Short mmCIF file of C-alpha atoms in Angstrom, two decimals:
data_model
loop_
_atom_site.label_atom_id
_atom_site.label_comp_id
_atom_site.label_asym_id
_atom_site.label_seq_id
_atom_site.Cartn_x
_atom_site.Cartn_y
_atom_site.Cartn_z
CA MET A 1 48.12 120.94 -25.26
CA ILE A 2 51.43 119.94 -26.78
CA SER A 3 54.88 120.95 -25.60
CA PRO A 4 56.84 123.70 -27.39
CA THR A 5 59.93 121.48 -27.41
CA LEU A 6 60.84 119.22 -30.31
CA PRO A 7 59.38 115.68 -30.14
CA ALA A 8 61.86 113.02 -29.05
CA GLU A 9 61.95 111.39 -32.50
CA LEU A 10 62.72 114.66 -34.25
CA LYS A 11 65.31 115.68 -31.69
CA ALA A 12 67.03 112.30 -32.03
CA ALA A 13 67.04 112.60 -35.82
CA LEU A 14 68.57 116.10 -35.64
CA ASP A 15 71.12 115.04 -33.03
CA GLY A 16 72.16 112.21 -35.31
CA LYS A 17 72.75 114.68 -38.12
CA LEU A 18 74.87 116.83 -35.82
CA GLN A 19 77.44 114.06 -35.41
CA GLY A 20 80.45 114.95 -37.53
CA PHE A 21 78.96 118.30 -38.59
CA SER A 22 81.09 121.31 -37.71
CA ARG A 23 79.18 123.57 -35.36
CA THR A 24 81.36 126.49 -36.41
CA ASP A 25 80.41 125.87 -40.05
CA ALA A 26 76.76 125.47 -39.05
CA ALA A 27 76.87 128.77 -37.16
CA GLN A 28 78.38 130.60 -40.15
CA ARG A 29 75.85 129.15 -42.58
CA SER A 30 72.99 129.85 -40.18
CA GLN A 31 74.07 133.48 -39.79
CA LYS A 32 74.22 133.94 -43.57
CA ILE A 33 70.74 132.44 -44.01
CA SER A 34 69.30 134.57 -41.17
CA THR A 35 70.77 137.73 -42.69
CA THR A 36 69.12 136.89 -46.02
CA TYR A 37 65.74 136.32 -44.37
CA ARG A 38 65.94 139.57 -42.38
CA ALA A 39 66.72 141.42 -45.61
CA GLY A 40 63.50 140.08 -47.14
CA GLY A 41 64.97 137.09 -48.96
CA GLY A 42 63.63 133.56 -48.96
CA SER A 43 64.76 129.96 -48.79
CA GLY A 44 66.57 130.23 -52.13
CA THR A 45 69.76 130.87 -50.19
CA ILE A 46 69.56 127.28 -48.85
CA LYS A 47 71.33 125.47 -51.68
CA SER A 48 73.30 122.60 -50.14
CA ASP A 49 72.63 119.82 -47.66
CA ALA A 50 74.93 121.63 -45.22
CA ASP A 51 72.86 124.81 -45.62
CA ALA A 52 69.66 122.88 -44.94
CA LEU A 53 71.12 121.26 -41.84
CA ALA A 54 72.39 124.58 -40.51
CA TYR A 55 68.95 126.10 -41.07
CA ALA A 56 67.25 123.18 -39.33
CA PHE A 57 69.56 123.29 -36.30
CA ALA A 58 69.07 127.03 -35.91
CA ARG A 59 65.40 127.50 -36.78
CA MET A 60 63.45 124.25 -36.34
CA PRO A 61 63.15 124.54 -32.52
CA ALA A 62 61.73 128.08 -32.60
CA THR A 63 59.50 127.45 -35.63
CA TYR A 64 58.18 124.27 -34.02
CA ALA A 65 57.41 126.17 -30.80
CA ALA A 66 55.44 128.84 -32.67
CA VAL A 67 53.45 126.28 -34.69
CA ALA A 68 52.78 124.23 -31.55
CA ALA A 69 51.45 127.30 -29.72
CA SER A 70 49.23 128.18 -32.68
CA LEU A 71 47.80 124.66 -32.94
CA ASN A 72 47.26 124.58 -29.17
CA ALA A 73 45.18 127.74 -29.49
CA LEU A 74 43.11 126.14 -32.25
CA THR A 75 42.47 122.92 -30.35
CA GLU A 76 41.50 124.86 -27.22
CA ILE A 77 38.78 126.75 -29.10
CA ALA A 78 37.80 123.85 -31.40
CA PRO A 79 38.32 120.74 -29.22
CA ASP A 80 36.23 118.54 -31.50
CA LEU A 81 38.43 119.16 -34.53
CA ALA A 82 39.92 115.81 -35.58
CA PRO A 83 41.57 116.17 -39.00
CA GLU A 84 42.68 113.04 -40.79
CA THR A 85 44.60 114.72 -43.63
CA LEU A 86 47.19 117.50 -43.51
CA LEU A 87 48.57 119.78 -46.21
CA ASP A 88 51.77 121.56 -45.13
CA VAL A 89 52.34 124.49 -47.51
CA GLY A 90 55.91 125.71 -47.86
CA ALA A 91 56.91 122.85 -45.59
CA GLY A 92 60.68 123.37 -45.57
CA PRO A 93 62.22 120.70 -43.31
CA GLY A 94 58.74 119.57 -42.24
CA THR A 95 58.51 121.44 -38.95
CA ALA A 96 54.77 122.18 -39.06
CA SER A 97 53.96 118.57 -39.98
CA TRP A 98 55.78 117.33 -36.88
CA ALA A 99 53.83 119.78 -34.72
CA ALA A 100 50.51 118.82 -36.32
CA ALA A 101 51.25 115.13 -35.76
CA GLU A 102 51.73 115.87 -32.05
CA ALA A 103 48.63 118.07 -31.83
CA PHE A 104 46.25 115.73 -33.67
CA SER A 105 46.43 111.98 -33.08
CA SER A 106 43.68 111.70 -35.71
CA LEU A 107 46.03 112.68 -38.57
CA GLN A 108 46.76 109.77 -40.88
CA ASP A 109 47.89 111.38 -44.14
CA PHE A 110 50.60 114.06 -44.47
CA THR A 111 51.28 115.97 -47.69
CA LEU A 112 54.15 118.47 -47.72
CA LEU A 113 54.81 120.99 -50.48
CA ASP A 114 57.94 123.07 -51.03
CA ALA A 115 59.97 124.26 -54.00
CA ASN A 116 63.33 123.81 -52.25
CA ALA A 117 64.56 120.32 -53.11
CA THR A 118 67.36 120.51 -50.54
CA LEU A 119 64.93 121.12 -47.70
CA SER A 120 62.59 118.41 -48.97
CA ARG A 121 65.42 115.84 -48.90
CA LEU A 122 66.21 116.79 -45.32
CA ALA A 123 62.53 116.61 -44.33
CA LEU A 124 62.17 113.09 -45.71
CA ASP A 125 65.41 112.02 -44.06
CA LEU A 126 64.31 113.35 -40.66
CA ALA A 127 60.91 111.65 -41.00
CA ARG A 128 62.26 108.28 -42.16
CA ASP A 129 62.13 106.60 -38.74
CA SER A 130 59.11 108.50 -37.40
CA THR A 131 56.14 106.46 -36.23
CA ARG A 132 53.77 109.09 -37.68
CA LEU A 133 55.57 110.74 -40.59
CA ALA A 134 57.55 107.90 -42.19
CA ASP A 135 55.00 107.64 -45.01
CA CYS A 136 54.54 111.37 -45.57
CA ARG A 137 54.25 112.59 -49.15
CA TYR A 138 56.61 115.44 -50.10
CA LEU A 139 55.76 117.12 -53.40
CA PRO A 140 58.18 119.48 -55.16
CA GLY A 141 57.00 122.77 -56.52
CA ASP A 142 56.14 126.36 -55.78
CA ALA A 143 53.27 126.83 -53.34
CA GLY A 144 51.63 129.49 -55.46
CA ALA A 145 51.83 127.58 -58.74
CA ASN A 146 51.44 123.96 -57.64
CA LEU A 147 49.03 124.10 -54.72
CA ALA A 148 45.98 124.32 -56.96
CA GLU A 149 46.74 120.87 -58.36
CA LEU A 150 46.67 119.13 -54.96
CA SER A 151 43.72 117.43 -53.31
CA PRO A 152 41.99 119.22 -50.42
CA ALA A 153 42.95 118.34 -46.84
CA ASP A 154 41.10 118.56 -43.53
CA LEU A 155 43.80 120.86 -42.12
CA VAL A 156 46.07 123.21 -44.06
CA VAL A 157 49.08 124.81 -42.35
CA ALA A 158 51.46 127.45 -43.71
CA SER A 159 54.26 128.56 -41.39
CA TYR A 160 56.65 131.40 -42.20
CA VAL A 161 55.79 131.22 -45.89
CA ILE A 162 53.67 134.11 -47.13
CA GLY A 163 56.31 136.71 -46.33
CA GLU A 164 58.38 135.38 -49.24
CA LEU A 165 55.67 136.40 -51.74
CA SER A 166 54.51 139.66 -53.29
CA ASP A 167 51.21 141.15 -52.09
CA GLY A 168 49.39 139.85 -55.15
CA ASP A 169 50.82 136.37 -54.78
CA GLN A 170 49.95 136.38 -51.08
CA ARG A 171 46.29 137.00 -51.95
CA LYS A 172 46.30 134.23 -54.56
CA LEU A 173 47.93 131.79 -52.14
CA ALA A 174 45.48 132.67 -49.36
CA GLU A 175 42.54 132.04 -51.70
CA THR A 176 43.95 128.69 -52.83
CA MET A 177 44.87 127.52 -49.32
CA TRP A 178 41.37 128.30 -48.10
CA ALA A 179 39.88 126.43 -51.06
CA LYS A 180 41.99 123.39 -50.09
CA ALA A 181 41.06 123.49 -46.38
CA ARG A 182 38.07 121.27 -45.66
CA HIS A 183 37.88 122.23 -41.99
CA ALA A 184 40.68 124.57 -40.88
CA LEU A 185 43.57 126.73 -42.06
CA VAL A 186 46.39 127.92 -39.79
CA VAL A 187 48.90 130.52 -40.98
CA ILE A 188 51.89 131.55 -38.87
CA GLU A 189 54.28 134.47 -39.51
CA PRO A 190 57.06 136.25 -37.61
CA GLY A 191 55.77 138.45 -34.80
CA THR A 192 56.85 141.70 -36.42
CA PRO A 193 54.68 144.60 -37.58
CA ALA A 194 55.19 143.37 -41.15
CA GLY A 195 54.21 139.81 -40.22
CA TYR A 196 51.13 141.13 -38.40
CA ALA A 197 50.17 143.18 -41.47
CA ARG A 198 50.36 140.08 -43.67
CA ILE A 199 48.21 138.04 -41.29
CA LEU A 200 45.74 140.91 -40.98
CA ALA A 201 45.34 141.14 -44.76
CA LEU A 202 44.87 137.37 -45.09
CA ARG A 203 42.39 137.36 -42.21
CA GLN A 204 40.30 140.12 -43.80
CA GLN A 205 40.39 138.46 -47.21
CA LEU A 206 39.27 135.05 -45.96
CA ILE A 207 36.60 136.37 -43.60
CA ALA A 208 35.10 137.97 -46.70
CA ALA A 209 35.25 134.51 -48.29
CA GLY A 210 33.25 132.98 -45.43
CA ALA A 211 35.91 131.95 -42.92
CA TYR A 212 35.43 132.09 -39.14
CA VAL A 213 38.27 133.05 -36.80
CA ALA A 214 38.94 130.44 -34.12
CA ALA A 215 42.09 132.10 -32.75
CA PRO A 216 43.61 134.37 -31.70
CA CYS A 217 40.73 136.78 -32.29
CA PRO A 218 37.37 136.26 -30.50
CA HIS A 219 35.50 137.82 -33.44
CA GLU A 220 35.53 138.49 -37.18
CA LYS A 221 35.44 142.25 -36.71
CA PRO A 222 38.32 144.50 -37.82
CA CYS A 223 41.34 144.31 -35.52
CA PRO A 224 40.87 146.92 -32.76
CA LEU A 225 44.59 147.61 -32.36
CA ALA A 226 46.00 150.83 -33.74
CA ALA A 227 49.57 151.55 -34.85
CA PRO A 228 52.18 151.55 -33.47
CA ASP A 229 50.64 148.64 -31.51
CA TRP A 230 50.42 145.28 -33.24
CA CYS A 231 49.20 141.80 -32.32
CA HIS A 232 51.85 139.18 -31.67
CA PHE A 233 52.75 136.53 -29.13
CA SER A 234 55.83 134.93 -27.61
CA GLN A 235 56.74 131.32 -26.92
CA ARG A 236 59.69 130.43 -24.71
CA LEU A 237 61.66 127.29 -25.54
CA PRO A 238 64.83 125.76 -24.10
CA ARG A 239 68.11 125.81 -26.01
CA SER A 240 70.43 122.81 -25.99
CA GLN A 241 74.18 123.37 -25.80
CA ALA A 242 74.50 122.67 -29.52
CA HIS A 243 71.65 125.06 -30.29
CA ARG A 244 73.36 127.80 -28.27
CA GLN A 245 76.64 127.23 -30.09
CA ILE A 246 75.05 127.37 -33.53
CA LYS A 247 72.98 130.45 -32.64
CA GLY A 248 75.95 132.14 -30.98
CA ALA A 249 73.83 132.59 -27.86
CA GLU A 250 74.63 132.35 -24.16
CA VAL A 251 71.22 132.15 -22.48
CA PRO A 252 69.69 128.65 -22.19
CA PHE A 253 66.34 129.67 -23.67
CA GLU A 254 64.85 131.49 -26.65
CA ASP A 255 61.71 133.60 -26.97
CA GLU A 256 60.14 133.21 -30.39
CA ARG A 257 57.85 136.10 -31.34
CA PHE A 258 55.13 135.12 -33.79
CA ILE A 259 51.66 135.97 -35.06
CA TYR A 260 49.09 133.53 -36.42
CA VAL A 261 45.49 133.13 -37.45
CA ALA A 262 43.43 129.93 -37.24
CA LEU A 263 40.39 129.90 -39.52
CA THR A 264 37.57 127.36 -39.61
CA ARG A 265 34.67 126.50 -41.88
CA THR A 266 32.18 126.47 -39.00
CA PRO A 267 31.82 129.08 -36.25
CA PRO A 268 33.55 128.22 -32.96
CA ALA A 269 31.27 127.09 -30.15
CA THR A 270 33.06 129.45 -27.75
CA ARG A 271 34.46 132.95 -28.03
CA ALA A 272 37.46 133.53 -25.80
CA ALA A 273 39.07 136.83 -24.90
CA ARG A 274 42.79 136.73 -25.72
CA VAL A 275 45.56 138.01 -23.46
CA LEU A 276 47.48 140.46 -25.67
CA ALA A 277 50.47 141.20 -23.43
CA PRO A 278 52.14 139.92 -20.26
CA PRO A 279 49.73 140.68 -17.37
CA GLU A 280 50.91 143.16 -14.75
CA VAL A 281 50.81 141.65 -11.26
CA GLY A 282 50.54 144.32 -8.57
CA LYS A 283 50.03 144.18 -4.83
CA ALA A 284 46.36 145.13 -5.08
CA GLU A 285 45.32 143.74 -8.46
CA ILE A 286 46.27 142.07 -11.73
CA THR A 287 45.83 144.08 -14.90
CA ALA A 288 45.62 142.29 -18.25
CA LYS A 289 45.21 143.64 -21.77
CA LEU A 290 42.53 141.53 -23.49
CA CYS A 291 41.03 141.36 -26.95
CA SER A 292 37.34 140.59 -26.53
CA GLU A 293 34.28 140.68 -28.75
CA GLN A 294 33.85 144.30 -27.66
CA GLY A 295 37.41 145.28 -28.57
CA VAL A 296 40.52 145.89 -26.48
CA GLU A 297 39.84 145.85 -22.75
CA PHE A 298 42.01 146.20 -19.66
CA ALA A 299 40.75 143.66 -17.15
CA LYS A 300 41.49 144.52 -13.52
CA VAL A 301 41.19 141.64 -11.06
CA PRO A 302 41.41 142.75 -7.40
CA ARG A 303 43.32 140.64 -4.92
CA ARG A 304 40.31 140.56 -2.60
CA ASP A 305 38.44 138.46 -5.18
CA LYS A 306 40.52 135.41 -4.29
CA ALA A 307 39.09 132.94 -6.82
CA ALA A 308 39.29 135.34 -9.77
CA TYR A 309 42.73 136.56 -8.67
CA ALA A 310 44.05 133.01 -8.47
CA SER A 311 42.72 132.34 -11.96
CA ALA A 312 44.18 135.57 -13.34
CA ARG A 313 47.61 134.74 -11.89
CA ARG A 314 47.72 131.80 -14.30
CA TRP A 315 47.13 134.01 -17.35
CA ARG A 316 50.01 134.16 -19.77
CA TRP A 317 50.56 136.25 -22.86
CA GLY A 318 48.61 134.61 -25.69
CA ASP A 319 46.22 132.66 -23.45
CA ALA A 320 42.51 132.45 -24.14
CA ASP A 321 40.42 133.52 -21.15
CA LEU A 322 37.59 131.03 -21.58
CA SER A 323 35.83 132.48 -18.53
CA GLU A 324 35.02 135.46 -20.78
CA SER A 325 33.22 133.26 -23.31
#
């Protein structure tokens, strides 16, 4: 399991960029970019080096935490996965590549793809002194149009990307990403009903193409949740003083809501029930909402069953209950 906090090398590189950069200006630029994203826009609003830096300061910590949690879930279910090559689709400042480098010591070759030249320059600058990513390859171009020309990779990751595309382009990208993934594909989106709907559509499409779901689902069946409920998870991460200033926040932590799917070429050896919400700890029992092979279940663990109760007390939202395998 890797930490949700930025690796020391990446944090040092970002901190170095912060020197001499107005935090007030960064906060204003970050707010403008966030407003554009919430309105359904994309990274096209990031046009200058200052925009890219503001975006990185504001969003890299939370994006990294979500990708790290998603990769942790994959490695827990598929512990023998040891990819040597990575393809980071819509890489932006390279956040997912940093997380993958932490999650998989086996990775030796990193290829990043993004159409935003400003973000690609920042990504290469941040990776320049990295022990793992210094030799990464960053290719310009649109993910939908240029991905087909790239060589396959053992692991393909796309974080916070597909929401910028039309429904038809999302389907084309999903098909191409799966074709490029030798062993596994991980796609992460915001933990909103719209993000969940996009992941659900991609999941259904690629299961039909032969993919197996490693996480978060313990099956390839249709999602058992019904509206207005939706599947998503939360990862807490600490905020530095600078991060709080740029985000205009007072609390020293952030909860990033996200949804993901990890797909593999071979069926997982284990099937783990997934904790779908924060468990309720009562005086007599712990109640947890689980997604299992049979569908949504509400597990009730009585306090008198000391061993099971102790185990259930460690459950957290998003965890895999491997005892249910």
